PDB file of C-alpha atoms in Angstrom:
ATOM      1  CA  MET Q   1      -9.516   6.693 -23.746  1.00 44.00           C
ATOM      2  CA  ALA Q   2     -10.772   5.586 -20.340  1.00 55.00           C
ATOM      3  CA  GLN Q   3      -9.474   7.463 -17.315  1.00 73.00           C
ATOM      4  CA  LEU Q   4      -6.715   5.635 -15.484  1.00 83.00           C
ATOM      5  CA  ARG Q   5      -7.710   4.662 -11.937  1.00 87.00           C
ATOM      6  CA  ILE Q   6      -5.006   5.572  -9.419  1.00 91.00           C
ATOM      7  CA  SER Q   7      -5.055   3.733  -6.106  1.00 92.00           C
ATOM      8  CA  ASN Q   8      -5.144   5.691  -2.871  1.00 93.00           C
ATOM      9  CA  ASP Q   9      -4.328   2.658  -0.723  1.00 96.00           C
ATOM     10  CA  TRP Q  10      -1.109   3.114   1.283  1.00 97.00           C
ATOM     11  CA  TRP Q  11       1.101   1.024   3.562  1.00 97.00           C
ATOM     12  CA  THR Q  12       3.895   1.952   5.990  1.00 96.00           C
ATOM     13  CA  ALA Q  13       6.719  -0.257   7.195  1.00 96.00           C
ATOM     14  CA  PRO Q  14       9.988   0.226   9.077  1.00 95.00           C
ATOM     15  CA  ALA Q  15      13.283  -0.216   7.256  1.00 94.00           C
ATOM     16  CA  GLU Q  16      16.891   0.273   8.209  1.00 92.00           C
ATOM     17  CA  GLY Q  17      19.273   2.793   6.644  1.00 88.00           C
ATOM     18  CA  ASP Q  18      22.843   1.952   5.687  1.00 88.00           C
ATOM     19  CA  ASN Q  19      24.039   3.158   9.089  1.00 87.00           C
ATOM     20  CA  GLY Q  20      21.339   1.329  11.052  1.00 91.00           C
ATOM     21  CA  ASN Q  21      18.958   4.266  11.558  1.00 92.00           C
ATOM     22  CA  LEU Q  22      15.211   3.718  11.322  1.00 95.00           C
ATOM     23  CA  ILE Q  23      13.544   4.782   8.079  1.00 96.00           C
ATOM     24  CA  LEU Q  24       9.766   4.760   7.768  1.00 96.00           C
ATOM     25  CA  VAL Q  25       8.758   3.716   4.257  1.00 97.00           C
ATOM     26  CA  THR Q  26       5.271   4.608   3.041  1.00 97.00           C
ATOM     27  CA  GLY Q  27       4.178   3.285  -0.332  1.00 97.00           C
ATOM     28  CA  ARG Q  28       1.135   3.372  -2.566  1.00 97.00           C
ATOM     29  CA  ARG Q  29      -0.393  -0.013  -3.375  1.00 96.00           C
ATOM     30  CA  ALA Q  30      -1.925  -1.358  -6.581  1.00 95.00           C
ATOM     31  CA  MET Q  31       0.031   0.675  -9.110  1.00 96.00           C
ATOM     32  CA  GLU Q  32       0.351  -2.082 -11.734  1.00 95.00           C
ATOM     33  CA  PRO Q  33      -2.358  -0.632 -14.063  1.00 94.00           C
ATOM     34  CA  VAL Q  34      -0.553   2.721 -13.985  1.00 96.00           C
ATOM     35  CA  ILE Q  35       2.808   1.069 -14.647  1.00 96.00           C
ATOM     36  CA  GLN Q  36       1.358  -0.930 -17.550  1.00 95.00           C
ATOM     37  CA  SER Q  37      -0.089   2.231 -19.114  1.00 95.00           C
ATOM     38  CA  GLY Q  38       3.460   3.386 -19.880  1.00 96.00           C
ATOM     39  CA  ILE Q  39       2.401   7.010 -19.371  1.00 95.00           C
ATOM     40  CA  TYR Q  40       4.495   7.840 -16.307  1.00 97.00           C
ATOM     41  CA  ARG Q  41       8.064   7.301 -17.492  1.00 97.00           C
ATOM     42  CA  TYR Q  42      10.038   9.726 -15.332  1.00 98.00           C
ATOM     43  CA  ARG Q  43      10.848   9.348 -11.654  1.00 98.00           C
ATOM     44  CA  VAL Q  44      11.412  12.495  -9.588  1.00 98.00           C
ATOM     45  CA  GLU Q  45      12.840  12.233  -6.092  1.00 98.00           C
ATOM     46  CA  VAL Q  46      12.488  15.276  -3.859  1.00 98.00           C
ATOM     47  CA  THR Q  47      14.707  15.282  -0.772  1.00 98.00           C
ATOM     48  CA  TRP Q  48      14.500  17.454   2.331  1.00 98.00           C
ATOM     49  CA  GLN Q  49      17.541  17.153   4.607  1.00 97.00           C
ATOM     50  CA  TYR Q  50      16.742  17.969   8.243  1.00 96.00           C
ATOM     51  CA  GLU Q  51      18.388  17.998  11.662  1.00 94.00           C
ATOM     52  CA  GLY Q  52      16.829  15.005  13.353  1.00 92.00           C
ATOM     53  CA  ASP Q  53      16.244  13.937  16.904  1.00 94.00           C
ATOM     54  CA  GLU Q  54      18.367  11.290  18.661  1.00 92.00           C
ATOM     55  CA  LYS Q  55      16.890   8.643  16.314  1.00 91.00           C
ATOM     56  CA  ALA Q  56      17.500  10.799  13.174  1.00 93.00           C
ATOM     57  CA  LEU Q  57      13.749  11.300  12.751  1.00 95.00           C
ATOM     58  CA  PRO Q  58      12.312  14.776  12.169  1.00 96.00           C
ATOM     59  CA  ARG Q  59      11.516  16.958  15.147  1.00 96.00           C
ATOM     60  CA  TYR Q  60       7.870  17.888  15.692  1.00 96.00           C
ATOM     61  CA  ALA Q  61       7.928  21.251  13.853  1.00 94.00           C
ATOM     62  CA  ASP Q  62       9.647  19.755  10.781  1.00 95.00           C
ATOM     63  CA  SER Q  63       7.390  16.710  10.862  1.00 95.00           C
ATOM     64  CA  LYS Q  64       4.272  18.888  10.964  1.00 97.00           C
ATOM     65  CA  LEU Q  65       5.497  21.017   8.053  1.00 97.00           C
ATOM     66  CA  MET Q  66       6.458  17.913   6.058  1.00 97.00           C
ATOM     67  CA  GLU Q  67       2.932  16.555   6.469  1.00 97.00           C
ATOM     68  CA  GLU Q  68       1.446  19.878   5.329  1.00 98.00           C
ATOM     69  CA  VAL Q  69       3.708  19.794   2.263  1.00 98.00           C
ATOM     70  CA  THR Q  70       2.711  16.187   1.556  1.00 98.00           C
ATOM     71  CA  ASP Q  71      -0.978  17.095   1.811  1.00 98.00           C
ATOM     72  CA  ALA Q  72      -0.526  20.059  -0.562  1.00 98.00           C
ATOM     73  CA  LEU Q  73       1.328  17.915  -3.104  1.00 98.00           C
ATOM     74  CA  MET Q  74      -1.231  15.111  -2.921  1.00 97.00           C
ATOM     75  CA  ALA Q  75      -4.116  17.545  -3.372  1.00 97.00           C
ATOM     76  CA  CYS Q  76      -2.431  19.158  -6.366  1.00 97.00           C
ATOM     77  CA  PHE Q  77      -1.622  15.925  -8.155  1.00 96.00           C
ATOM     78  CA  ASP Q  78      -4.958  14.314  -7.285  1.00 93.00           C
ATOM     79  CA  ARG Q  79      -6.660  17.195  -9.123  1.00 94.00           C
ATOM     80  CA  ASP Q  80      -4.267  17.076 -12.069  1.00 93.00           C
ATOM     81  CA  PRO Q  81      -2.537  13.686 -12.216  1.00 94.00           C
ATOM     82  CA  VAL Q  82       0.453  14.753 -14.298  1.00 96.00           C
ATOM     83  CA  ALA Q  83       2.437  13.033 -11.538  1.00 97.00           C
ATOM     84  CA  ILE Q  84       1.747  10.384  -8.918  1.00 97.00           C
ATOM     85  CA  LEU Q  85       3.287  10.322  -5.468  1.00 98.00           C
ATOM     86  CA  THR Q  86       4.265   6.669  -5.010  1.00 98.00           C
ATOM     87  CA  GLY Q  87       6.529   6.631  -1.975  1.00 98.00           C
ATOM     88  CA  ILE Q  88       7.692   8.581   1.056  1.00 98.00           C
ATOM     89  CA  TYR Q  89      10.822   7.749   3.028  1.00 98.00           C
ATOM     90  CA  THR Q  90      11.350   9.448   6.389  1.00 98.00           C
ATOM     91  CA  GLY Q  91      14.370   8.928   8.608  1.00 97.00           C
ATOM     92  CA  ASP Q  92      18.132   9.072   8.792  1.00 95.00           C
ATOM     93  CA  GLY Q  93      17.999  12.877   8.568  1.00 95.00           C
ATOM     94  CA  GLN Q  94      15.940  13.192   5.410  1.00 96.00           C
ATOM     95  CA  ARG Q  95      12.451  12.990   3.929  1.00 98.00           C
ATOM     96  CA  ASN Q  96      12.189  11.723   0.357  1.00 98.00           C
ATOM     97  CA  TRP Q  97       9.080  11.985  -1.768  1.00 98.00           C
ATOM     98  CA  VAL Q  98       9.094   9.805  -4.895  1.00 98.00           C
ATOM     99  CA  PHE Q  99       6.905  10.733  -7.851  1.00 98.00           C
ATOM    100  CA  TYR Q 100       6.390   9.270 -11.288  1.00 98.00           C
ATOM    101  CA  THR Q 101       5.432  11.823 -13.917  1.00 98.00           C
ATOM    102  CA  ARG Q 102       4.482  12.184 -17.558  1.00 97.00           C
ATOM    103  CA  SER Q 103       6.400  15.441 -18.049  1.00 97.00           C
ATOM    104  CA  LEU Q 104       9.263  16.935 -16.081  1.00 98.00           C
ATOM    105  CA  HIS Q 105       8.388  20.485 -17.175  1.00 97.00           C
ATOM    106  CA  ILE Q 106       4.743  20.246 -16.173  1.00 97.00           C
ATOM    107  CA  PHE Q 107       5.710  18.471 -12.929  1.00 98.00           C
ATOM    108  CA  GLN Q 108       8.005  21.380 -12.025  1.00 97.00           C
ATOM    109  CA  ARG Q 109       5.289  23.941 -12.710  1.00 97.00           C
ATOM    110  CA  LYS Q 110       2.610  22.054 -10.742  1.00 98.00           C
ATOM    111  CA  PHE Q 111       5.024  21.324  -7.871  1.00 98.00           C
ATOM    112  CA  ASN Q 112       5.808  25.029  -7.545  1.00 97.00           C
ATOM    113  CA  GLU Q 113       2.095  25.888  -7.672  1.00 97.00           C
ATOM    114  CA  ALA Q 114       1.334  23.347  -4.928  1.00 97.00           C
ATOM    115  CA  LEU Q 115       3.959  24.816  -2.603  1.00 97.00           C
ATOM    116  CA  ALA Q 116       3.469  28.499  -3.459  1.00 97.00           C
ATOM    117  CA  GLY Q 117       1.971  29.203  -0.029  1.00 96.00           C
ATOM    118  CA  PHE Q 118       4.978  27.853   1.880  1.00 96.00           C
ATOM    119  CA  ASP Q 119       8.212  29.529   2.843  1.00 93.00           C
ATOM    120  CA  THR Q 120      11.399  28.406   1.138  1.00 89.00           C
ATOM    121  CA  MET Q 121      12.378  24.833   2.000  1.00 91.00           C
ATOM    122  CA  PRO Q 122      15.731  23.055   1.553  1.00 93.00           C
ATOM    123  CA  LEU Q 123      14.602  20.728  -1.258  1.00 97.00           C
ATOM    124  CA  GLU Q 124      16.844  18.829  -3.666  1.00 98.00           C
ATOM    125  CA  PHE Q 125      15.568  17.214  -6.850  1.00 98.00           C
ATOM    126  CA  LEU Q 126      16.714  14.205  -8.830  1.00 98.00           C
ATOM    127  CA  ALA Q 127      14.944  13.197 -12.037  1.00 98.00           C
ATOM    128  CA  GLU Q 128      15.582  10.290 -14.359  1.00 98.00           C
ATOM    129  CA  GLU Q 129      13.790   7.969 -16.697  1.00 98.00           C
ATOM    130  CA  ASP Q 130      12.427   4.876 -14.990  1.00 98.00           C
ATOM    131  CA  PRO Q 131       9.858   3.437 -17.429  1.00 97.00           C
ATOM    132  CA  ASP Q 132       9.879   0.054 -15.656  1.00 97.00           C
ATOM    133  CA  TRP Q 133       9.327   1.638 -12.241  1.00 98.00           C
ATOM    134  CA  GLU Q 134      12.370  -0.099 -10.782  1.00 97.00           C
ATOM    135  CA  GLU Q 135      12.502   2.138  -7.681  1.00 97.00           C
ATOM    136  CA  TYR Q 136       8.810   1.530  -6.983  1.00 98.00           C
ATOM    137  CA  ARG Q 137       9.196  -2.239  -7.308  1.00 96.00           C
ATOM    138  CA  GLU Q 138      12.198  -2.175  -4.954  1.00 95.00           C
ATOM    139  CA  MET Q 139      10.292  -0.063  -2.422  1.00 96.00           C
ATOM    140  CA  CYS Q 140       7.384  -2.527  -2.469  1.00 95.00           C
ATOM    141  CA  GLN Q 141       9.702  -5.217  -1.142  1.00 93.00           C
ATOM    142  CA  CYS Q 142       9.627  -3.321   2.184  1.00 90.00           C
ATOM    143  CA  GLU Q 143       5.875  -3.846   2.595  1.00 90.00           C
ATOM    144  CA  ILE Q 144       5.019  -6.208   5.397  1.00 81.00           C
ATOM    145  CA  ALA Q 145       2.461  -8.773   4.323  1.00 68.00           C
ATOM    146  CA  GLU Q 146      -0.686  -8.862   6.442  1.00 61.00           C
ATOM    147  CA  SER Q 147      -1.099 -12.100   8.347  1.00 47.00           C
ATOM    148  CA  ASP Q 148      -4.235 -14.208   8.154  1.00 46.00           C
ATOM    149  CA  ASP Q 149      -4.478 -14.564  11.944  1.00 46.00           C
TER     150      ASP Q 149
END
């Protein structure tokens, strides 16, 4: 079987939370071949609640740590693509990482390995089947089309 090519092309766009706060949405482009493979059937959402600034965005120290965590997770799953990070939502007092994975058990093990060098963080997990990638498709509606100007 040929190796599945996973895009590393990302976009970021502003969105608005239910209460009007800014949320920065970052999504991975060109995931249709991965979706069509049917391999990644489970969606895992990892949430970090934080005390935000006046705009409900993370303060510098939290933001820096969140980026380090993101880098560690990306490096781990780039080496062993049991899961794919497809979206990151930041704002309104929380950071959400959205992954699609082949196996919840292996995802948990690799996630813990990736973050072994960090102190304890206030992370919450939600996992469910999403074989049609409904959350991903909804997130992609936030992308701002590039103009031809």
